[in-house]
Amino acid sequence: MAEAIFKRLCLIGIGLIGSSIALRARRDRLAETIVVQTRRKETLEKAKARNLGDVYTDSVAEAVKDADCVILCIPVGAFSQVGERMGPHLAKEAIVSDVGSVKRSVIDQLRPHLPDHVHLVPGHPIAGTEYSGPEAGFTTLFDERWCLLTPDAGADADAIQRLTAFWKALGSYVDVMEPDHHDRVLAVVSHIPHLIAYNIVGTASDLEEITQSEVIKFSASGFRDFTRIAASDPVMWRDVFLHNKDAVLEMLGRFSEDLSALQRAIRWGDGDLLFDHFTKTRAIRRGIIEAGQETDAPNFGRYTIED
Ligand code: NAP
């Protein structure tokens, strides 16, 4: 059997992402010992019930002790507080990483609390669902999905290489990206789509002339796919928008201008503009399917909200 990549892997936070890492790492013996930390007793009990780790604790200081890899799997608004608690207890040469959806902010929050003898290699798996908590994780979440690592220019090459090997063993493709660039890319491909979904679901539910039962009854017309995204965890997404403010506001400006152009085309009956625009976007979807990042099965191959 291949040697484990890490001796002692510490997961701070054991929700959807943390539990998915734990399940895969356990199945494929990627770490000799898995330490699970979470702040609430009930979450820790759920993690134990799913047998996600070897050691369980609610103490950050205790959890990180002697770990050669620590991965923070908590909302991006909590990094500074948790970083302060773990900093003094980190082992020499430990790799400190995370799965946060925003990268510049988590680096800025963590850096002041980390001793010089550890290696910070931030990460972001581009994989997820709208479900949360330790019950939501599954072993194949990261299969054929990208994981982006955003180390500093001077980061330790061996630490990057070990973390890359780990994410590949979890099933991911791995790429390295500059953190600010990551935040701008993700603003467009993830953060703004979520904001649009949250917005349209809110708008539909506020419209007085359309009843709630009509919204639900006729949802298969397109609305339903927005409701899936808009069911995502409110704490996680609140923190994403507060911590990727500049990139989101910049991209939202571009989005509003493009939306105005479509609005004008509808008002003036410019069918050619609408047709050309919709033809271009259809090609983008085909590209996503060809890249293996989506299926063309009916209903996108997903279970439905009712299931
Ligand atoms: P989750 O299922 O909601 O789990 C969150 C975990 O963080 C729980 O263990 C929770 O502990 C802990 N936590 C929550 N607030 C905390 C705080 N203020 N201080 C310390 N711990 C706290 O979340 P998730 O979906 O796994 O997301 C975790 C991270 O992954 C986030 O940074 C998110 O941006 C990123 N991410 C998520 C997705 C996705 O689709 N969900 C995809 C890629 C990346 P208790 O339950 O004990 O309170």
Short mmCIF file of C-alpha atoms and ligand atoms in Angstrom, two decimals:
data_model
loop_
_atom_site.label_atom_id
_atom_site.label_comp_id
_atom_site.label_asym_id
_atom_site.label_seq_id
_atom_site.Cartn_x
_atom_site.Cartn_y
_atom_site.Cartn_z
CA MET A 1 0.00 0.00 0.00
CA ALA A 2 1.24 3.51 -0.85
CA GLU A 3 2.58 5.58 2.01
CA ALA A 4 0.15 8.12 3.52
CA ILE A 5 0.78 11.69 2.31
CA PHE A 6 0.39 13.16 5.81
CA LYS A 7 1.11 11.67 9.22
CA ARG A 8 -1.40 13.79 11.11
CA LEU A 9 -4.03 15.67 9.11
CA CYS A 10 -6.03 18.21 11.10
CA LEU A 11 -9.36 19.43 9.78
CA ILE A 12 -10.59 22.62 11.43
CA GLY A 13 -14.32 22.61 10.62
CA ILE A 14 -16.15 19.48 9.53
CA GLY A 15 -19.05 20.60 7.35
CA LEU A 16 -19.70 19.64 3.73
CA ILE A 17 -16.11 20.24 2.60
CA GLY A 18 -14.29 19.04 5.74
CA SER A 19 -16.31 15.82 5.91
CA SER A 20 -15.79 15.11 2.20
CA ILE A 21 -12.02 15.48 2.66
CA ALA A 22 -12.16 13.23 5.74
CA LEU A 23 -14.18 10.50 4.04
CA ARG A 24 -11.91 10.30 1.00
CA ALA A 25 -8.69 10.59 3.02
CA ARG A 26 -9.91 7.80 5.29
CA ARG A 27 -11.06 5.55 2.46
CA ASP A 28 -7.75 5.87 0.61
CA ARG A 29 -5.52 6.15 3.71
CA LEU A 30 -4.08 9.51 2.69
CA ALA A 31 -3.26 10.35 6.33
CA GLU A 32 -2.13 8.10 9.17
CA THR A 33 -4.28 10.02 11.66
CA ILE A 34 -7.17 12.40 11.04
CA VAL A 35 -7.93 14.98 13.72
CA VAL A 36 -11.41 16.53 13.56
CA GLN A 37 -12.06 19.89 15.21
CA THR A 38 -15.33 21.78 15.31
CA ARG A 39 -16.69 24.31 17.79
CA ARG A 40 -20.16 22.91 18.55
CA LYS A 41 -20.71 19.71 20.49
CA GLU A 42 -23.57 18.56 18.28
CA THR A 43 -21.44 18.89 15.11
CA LEU A 44 -18.62 16.94 16.79
CA GLU A 45 -21.11 14.19 17.71
CA LYS A 46 -22.35 14.00 14.10
CA ALA A 47 -18.76 13.71 12.88
CA LYS A 48 -18.10 10.89 15.36
CA ALA A 49 -21.29 9.12 14.28
CA ARG A 50 -20.01 9.13 10.67
CA ASN A 51 -16.58 7.94 11.83
CA LEU A 52 -14.87 10.85 10.06
CA GLY A 53 -11.70 10.91 12.13
CA ASP A 54 -9.45 9.23 14.68
CA VAL A 55 -9.31 12.10 17.17
CA TYR A 56 -12.10 14.59 17.97
CA THR A 57 -11.88 17.88 19.83
CA ASP A 58 -13.52 21.29 20.11
CA SER A 59 -10.17 22.93 20.92
CA VAL A 60 -8.25 24.51 18.02
CA ALA A 61 -5.01 24.57 20.05
CA GLU A 62 -5.25 20.86 20.87
CA ALA A 63 -6.27 19.92 17.31
CA VAL A 64 -3.32 21.48 15.49
CA LYS A 65 -0.66 20.16 17.89
CA ASP A 66 1.80 17.87 16.04
CA ALA A 67 -0.21 18.01 12.79
CA ASP A 68 1.93 18.10 9.62
CA CYS A 69 -1.04 19.46 7.68
CA VAL A 70 -3.86 21.68 8.93
CA ILE A 71 -6.76 22.50 6.59
CA LEU A 72 -9.26 25.17 7.63
CA CYS A 73 -12.75 24.21 6.42
CA ILE A 74 -14.69 27.04 8.04
CA PRO A 75 -16.50 30.16 6.73
CA VAL A 76 -14.11 32.83 5.44
CA GLY A 77 -15.24 35.34 8.08
CA ALA A 78 -13.79 33.16 10.88
CA PHE A 79 -10.15 32.92 9.74
CA SER A 80 -8.65 35.69 11.82
CA GLN A 81 -10.15 34.45 15.07
CA VAL A 82 -9.24 30.81 14.42
CA GLY A 83 -5.77 31.78 13.12
CA GLU A 84 -5.05 33.62 16.37
CA ARG A 85 -6.00 30.53 18.37
CA MET A 86 -3.95 28.06 16.35
CA GLY A 87 -0.81 30.14 15.62
CA PRO A 88 1.19 29.44 18.80
CA HIS A 89 0.46 25.69 18.70
CA LEU A 90 1.42 24.86 15.12
CA ALA A 91 4.18 22.27 14.62
CA LYS A 92 7.47 23.15 12.89
CA GLU A 93 7.24 22.83 9.08
CA ALA A 94 3.48 22.23 9.22
CA ILE A 95 1.52 22.97 6.04
CA VAL A 96 -1.36 25.36 6.76
CA SER A 97 -4.06 25.35 4.11
CA ASP A 98 -7.76 26.00 3.71
CA VAL A 99 -10.72 25.54 1.37
CA GLY A 100 -12.19 29.06 1.57
CA SER A 101 -14.01 30.47 -1.46
CA VAL A 102 -12.10 33.79 -1.23
CA LYS A 103 -8.30 33.87 -1.16
CA ARG A 104 -6.86 37.37 -0.59
CA SER A 105 -8.91 37.92 2.56
CA VAL A 106 -8.06 34.55 4.12
CA ILE A 107 -4.34 35.15 3.49
CA ASP A 108 -4.57 38.62 5.08
CA GLN A 109 -6.48 37.23 8.06
CA LEU A 110 -4.15 34.27 8.66
CA ARG A 111 -0.70 35.69 7.91
CA PRO A 112 -0.29 37.84 11.07
CA HIS A 113 -0.94 34.82 13.30
CA LEU A 114 1.36 32.29 11.65
CA PRO A 115 4.90 31.60 12.92
CA ASP A 116 7.75 31.71 10.38
CA HIS A 117 8.33 27.96 10.69
CA VAL A 118 5.08 26.92 8.93
CA HIS A 119 4.15 26.88 5.22
CA LEU A 120 0.98 28.66 4.15
CA VAL A 121 -0.49 27.17 0.96
CA PRO A 122 -4.10 28.37 0.59
CA GLY A 123 -6.50 26.30 -1.50
CA HIS A 124 -10.02 26.30 -2.93
CA PRO A 125 -11.77 23.22 -4.28
CA ILE A 126 -14.25 24.28 -6.97
CA ALA A 127 -16.77 21.68 -5.88
CA GLY A 128 -19.79 21.81 -3.66
CA THR A 129 -23.50 21.40 -3.14
CA GLU A 130 -26.18 23.46 -1.43
CA TYR A 131 -26.05 21.18 1.63
CA SER A 132 -24.06 21.83 4.81
CA GLY A 133 -22.75 20.04 7.86
CA PRO A 134 -20.91 16.74 8.46
CA GLU A 135 -23.85 14.68 7.15
CA ALA A 136 -23.56 16.37 3.74
CA GLY A 137 -20.07 15.14 2.75
CA PHE A 138 -19.36 12.31 0.33
CA THR A 139 -16.18 10.62 -0.92
CA THR A 140 -16.49 11.63 -4.58
CA LEU A 141 -17.23 15.36 -4.15
CA PHE A 142 -13.85 16.41 -5.59
CA ASP A 143 -13.66 13.89 -8.44
CA GLU A 144 -12.74 15.60 -11.71
CA ARG A 145 -13.22 19.05 -10.17
CA TRP A 146 -10.52 21.71 -10.00
CA CYS A 147 -8.72 22.67 -6.83
CA LEU A 148 -6.90 26.02 -7.02
CA LEU A 149 -3.85 26.60 -4.82
CA THR A 150 -2.81 30.22 -4.25
CA PRO A 151 0.63 30.21 -2.55
CA ASP A 152 2.87 33.28 -2.34
CA ALA A 153 5.73 33.54 -4.85
CA GLY A 154 8.27 32.48 -2.20
CA ALA A 155 6.26 29.56 -0.79
CA ASP A 156 7.98 26.26 -0.03
CA ALA A 157 8.02 24.08 -3.18
CA ASP A 158 7.88 20.82 -1.22
CA ALA A 159 4.78 21.99 0.70
CA ILE A 160 3.04 22.92 -2.58
CA GLN A 161 4.01 19.58 -4.08
CA ARG A 162 2.66 17.59 -1.08
CA LEU A 163 -0.62 19.49 -1.04
CA THR A 164 -0.95 19.04 -4.81
CA ALA A 165 -0.44 15.29 -4.37
CA PHE A 166 -3.09 15.29 -1.63
CA TRP A 167 -5.73 17.07 -3.75
CA LYS A 168 -4.98 14.83 -6.71
CA ALA A 169 -5.48 11.82 -4.45
CA LEU A 170 -8.84 13.33 -3.39
CA GLY A 171 -9.80 13.17 -7.09
CA SER A 172 -9.16 16.77 -8.17
CA TYR A 173 -7.25 18.44 -10.95
CA VAL A 174 -4.91 21.02 -9.41
CA ASP A 175 -3.85 24.44 -10.66
CA VAL A 176 -1.86 27.25 -9.07
CA MET A 177 -3.22 30.80 -9.28
CA GLU A 178 -2.39 34.25 -7.93
CA PRO A 179 -4.88 35.07 -5.08
CA ASP A 180 -6.25 38.37 -6.46
CA HIS A 181 -6.76 36.78 -9.86
CA HIS A 182 -8.56 33.87 -8.16
CA ASP A 183 -10.94 36.29 -6.44
CA ARG A 184 -11.80 38.07 -9.71
CA VAL A 185 -12.36 34.82 -11.61
CA LEU A 186 -14.50 33.36 -8.84
CA ALA A 187 -16.51 36.59 -8.58
CA VAL A 188 -17.71 35.96 -12.14
CA VAL A 189 -18.07 32.18 -12.22
CA SER A 190 -19.44 31.62 -8.71
CA HIS A 191 -20.13 34.62 -6.51
CA ILE A 192 -22.27 36.72 -8.89
CA PRO A 193 -24.30 33.69 -10.07
CA HIS A 194 -25.13 33.02 -6.43
CA LEU A 195 -26.08 36.67 -5.88
CA ILE A 196 -28.35 36.56 -8.94
CA ALA A 197 -30.01 33.38 -7.66
CA TYR A 198 -30.53 34.86 -4.18
CA ASN A 199 -31.96 37.98 -5.82
CA ILE A 200 -34.36 36.37 -8.28
CA VAL A 201 -35.74 33.93 -5.73
CA GLY A 202 -36.32 36.87 -3.39
CA THR A 203 -37.96 38.92 -6.15
CA ALA A 204 -40.33 36.11 -7.15
CA SER A 205 -41.39 35.51 -3.58
CA ASP A 206 -42.08 39.25 -3.09
CA LEU A 207 -44.24 39.72 -6.23
CA GLU A 208 -47.79 40.40 -5.14
CA GLU A 209 -49.52 39.35 -8.36
CA ILE A 210 -47.89 35.88 -8.37
CA THR A 211 -48.88 33.55 -5.58
CA GLN A 212 -46.40 31.36 -3.67
CA SER A 213 -48.20 28.27 -4.95
CA GLU A 214 -47.73 29.42 -8.57
CA VAL A 215 -44.01 30.01 -7.96
CA ILE A 216 -43.67 26.43 -6.71
CA LYS A 217 -46.08 24.82 -9.22
CA PHE A 218 -44.45 26.30 -12.34
CA SER A 219 -40.87 26.31 -11.06
CA ALA A 220 -39.60 23.77 -13.66
CA SER A 221 -39.60 26.65 -16.17
CA GLY A 222 -36.12 27.72 -15.05
CA PHE A 223 -36.74 29.15 -11.60
CA ARG A 224 -36.11 25.80 -9.91
CA ASP A 225 -32.41 25.78 -10.80
CA PHE A 226 -32.03 29.19 -9.17
CA THR A 227 -33.77 27.92 -6.01
CA ARG A 228 -31.17 25.15 -5.71
CA ILE A 229 -28.35 27.69 -5.71
CA ALA A 230 -30.30 30.08 -3.46
CA ALA A 231 -30.65 27.29 -0.88
CA SER A 232 -26.88 27.48 -0.21
CA ASP A 233 -25.60 28.16 3.29
CA PRO A 234 -26.39 31.77 4.36
CA VAL A 235 -23.35 32.11 6.67
CA MET A 236 -20.91 30.91 4.03
CA TRP A 237 -22.33 33.21 1.37
CA ARG A 238 -22.66 36.25 3.62
CA ASP A 239 -18.94 35.88 4.37
CA VAL A 240 -18.00 35.36 0.70
CA PHE A 241 -19.63 38.67 -0.30
CA LEU A 242 -18.21 40.60 2.66
CA HIS A 243 -14.71 39.25 1.98
CA ASN A 244 -14.63 39.52 -1.82
CA LYS A 245 -16.26 42.92 -1.88
CA ASP A 246 -14.04 44.71 -4.42
CA ALA A 247 -14.01 41.98 -7.08
CA VAL A 248 -17.75 41.32 -6.72
CA LEU A 249 -18.63 45.03 -6.98
CA GLU A 250 -16.39 45.45 -10.01
CA MET A 251 -17.86 42.45 -11.84
CA LEU A 252 -21.38 43.45 -10.79
CA GLY A 253 -20.80 46.79 -12.54
CA ARG A 254 -19.92 44.95 -15.77
CA PHE A 255 -22.89 42.63 -15.33
CA SER A 256 -25.31 45.58 -14.86
CA GLU A 257 -24.03 47.26 -18.05
CA ASP A 258 -24.53 44.06 -20.06
CA LEU A 259 -27.97 43.57 -18.53
CA SER A 260 -28.90 47.12 -19.55
CA ALA A 261 -27.89 46.31 -23.15
CA LEU A 262 -30.23 43.30 -23.13
CA GLN A 263 -32.97 45.42 -21.54
CA ARG A 264 -32.57 48.00 -24.31
CA ALA A 265 -32.69 45.29 -27.01
CA ILE A 266 -35.98 43.98 -25.59
CA ARG A 267 -37.43 47.50 -25.37
CA TRP A 268 -36.51 48.36 -28.99
CA GLY A 269 -37.31 44.94 -30.42
CA ASP A 270 -33.71 44.24 -31.42
CA GLY A 271 -34.13 40.50 -32.06
CA ASP A 272 -30.77 40.18 -33.82
CA LEU A 273 -28.91 41.33 -30.73
CA LEU A 274 -30.83 38.91 -28.52
CA PHE A 275 -30.35 36.02 -30.96
CA ASP A 276 -26.61 36.66 -31.33
CA HIS A 277 -26.17 36.94 -27.57
CA PHE A 278 -28.09 33.72 -26.83
CA THR A 279 -26.16 31.87 -29.58
CA LYS A 280 -22.85 32.91 -28.01
CA THR A 281 -23.88 31.78 -24.54
CA ARG A 282 -25.09 28.42 -25.85
CA ALA A 283 -21.57 27.75 -27.16
CA ILE A 284 -20.15 28.43 -23.70
CA ARG A 285 -22.40 25.77 -22.19
CA ARG A 286 -21.27 23.29 -24.86
CA GLY A 287 -17.66 24.07 -23.89
CA ILE A 288 -18.40 23.33 -20.23
CA ILE A 289 -19.93 19.94 -21.10
CA GLU A 290 -16.99 19.10 -23.38
CA ALA A 291 -14.57 19.98 -20.56
CA GLY A 292 -16.33 17.38 -18.35
CA GLN A 293 -17.52 20.00 -15.85
CA GLU A 294 -21.23 19.30 -16.47
CA THR A 295 -23.52 16.73 -18.02
CA ASP A 296 -26.01 17.30 -20.82
CA ALA A 297 -28.42 14.82 -19.21
CA PRO A 298 -31.97 16.14 -18.63
CA ASN A 299 -32.21 18.29 -15.52
CA PHE A 300 -28.40 18.62 -15.64
CA GLY A 301 -28.21 15.05 -14.33
CA ARG A 302 -29.11 16.27 -10.86
CA TYR A 303 -31.70 15.12 -8.40
CA THR A 304 -34.58 17.52 -8.17
CA ILE A 305 -35.38 19.75 -5.23
CA GLU A 306 -38.34 17.49 -4.37
CA ASP A 307 -36.20 14.32 -4.15
P1 NAP B 1 -20.46 23.97 6.49
O1 NAP B 1 -20.94 22.68 5.93
O2 NAP B 1 -21.47 25.00 6.87
O3 NAP B 1 -19.51 23.69 7.77
C1 NAP B 1 -18.91 24.76 8.45
C2 NAP B 1 -17.92 24.27 9.49
O4 NAP B 1 -17.28 25.45 10.02
C3 NAP B 1 -18.57 23.58 10.68
O5 NAP B 1 -17.69 22.64 11.22
C4 NAP B 1 -18.79 24.74 11.66
O6 NAP B 1 -18.73 24.36 13.01
C5 NAP B 1 -17.57 25.59 11.40
N1 NAP B 1 -17.80 27.00 11.71
C6 NAP B 1 -18.86 27.76 11.31
N2 NAP B 1 -18.71 29.03 11.76
C7 NAP B 1 -17.56 29.05 12.47
C8 NAP B 1 -16.87 30.06 13.20
N3 NAP B 1 -17.34 31.33 13.25
N4 NAP B 1 -15.72 29.73 13.83
C9 NAP B 1 -15.23 28.46 13.77
N5 NAP B 1 -15.84 27.47 13.09
C10 NAP B 1 -16.97 27.76 12.45
O7 NAP B 1 -19.46 24.71 5.47
P2 NAP B 1 -18.78 24.18 4.12
O8 NAP B 1 -19.79 24.21 3.03
O9 NAP B 1 -18.02 22.92 4.40
O10 NAP B 1 -17.78 25.40 3.82
C11 NAP B 1 -16.55 25.51 4.49
C12 NAP B 1 -15.61 26.41 3.68
O11 NAP B 1 -15.49 25.84 2.37
C13 NAP B 1 -16.08 27.85 3.49
O12 NAP B 1 -15.00 28.71 3.65
C14 NAP B 1 -16.56 27.89 2.05
O13 NAP B 1 -16.34 29.17 1.48
C15 NAP B 1 -15.69 26.83 1.39
N6 NAP B 1 -16.29 26.17 0.22
C16 NAP B 1 -17.59 25.76 0.26
C17 NAP B 1 -18.16 25.15 -0.85
C18 NAP B 1 -19.60 24.72 -0.84
O14 NAP B 1 -20.19 24.50 -1.91
N7 NAP B 1 -20.22 24.55 0.30
C19 NAP B 1 -17.36 24.90 -1.99
C20 NAP B 1 -16.01 25.27 -1.97
C21 NAP B 1 -15.48 25.92 -0.86
P3 NAP B 1 -19.99 24.09 13.96
O15 NAP B 1 -21.01 23.32 13.16
O16 NAP B 1 -19.39 23.30 15.06
O17 NAP B 1 -20.50 25.44 14.35
#
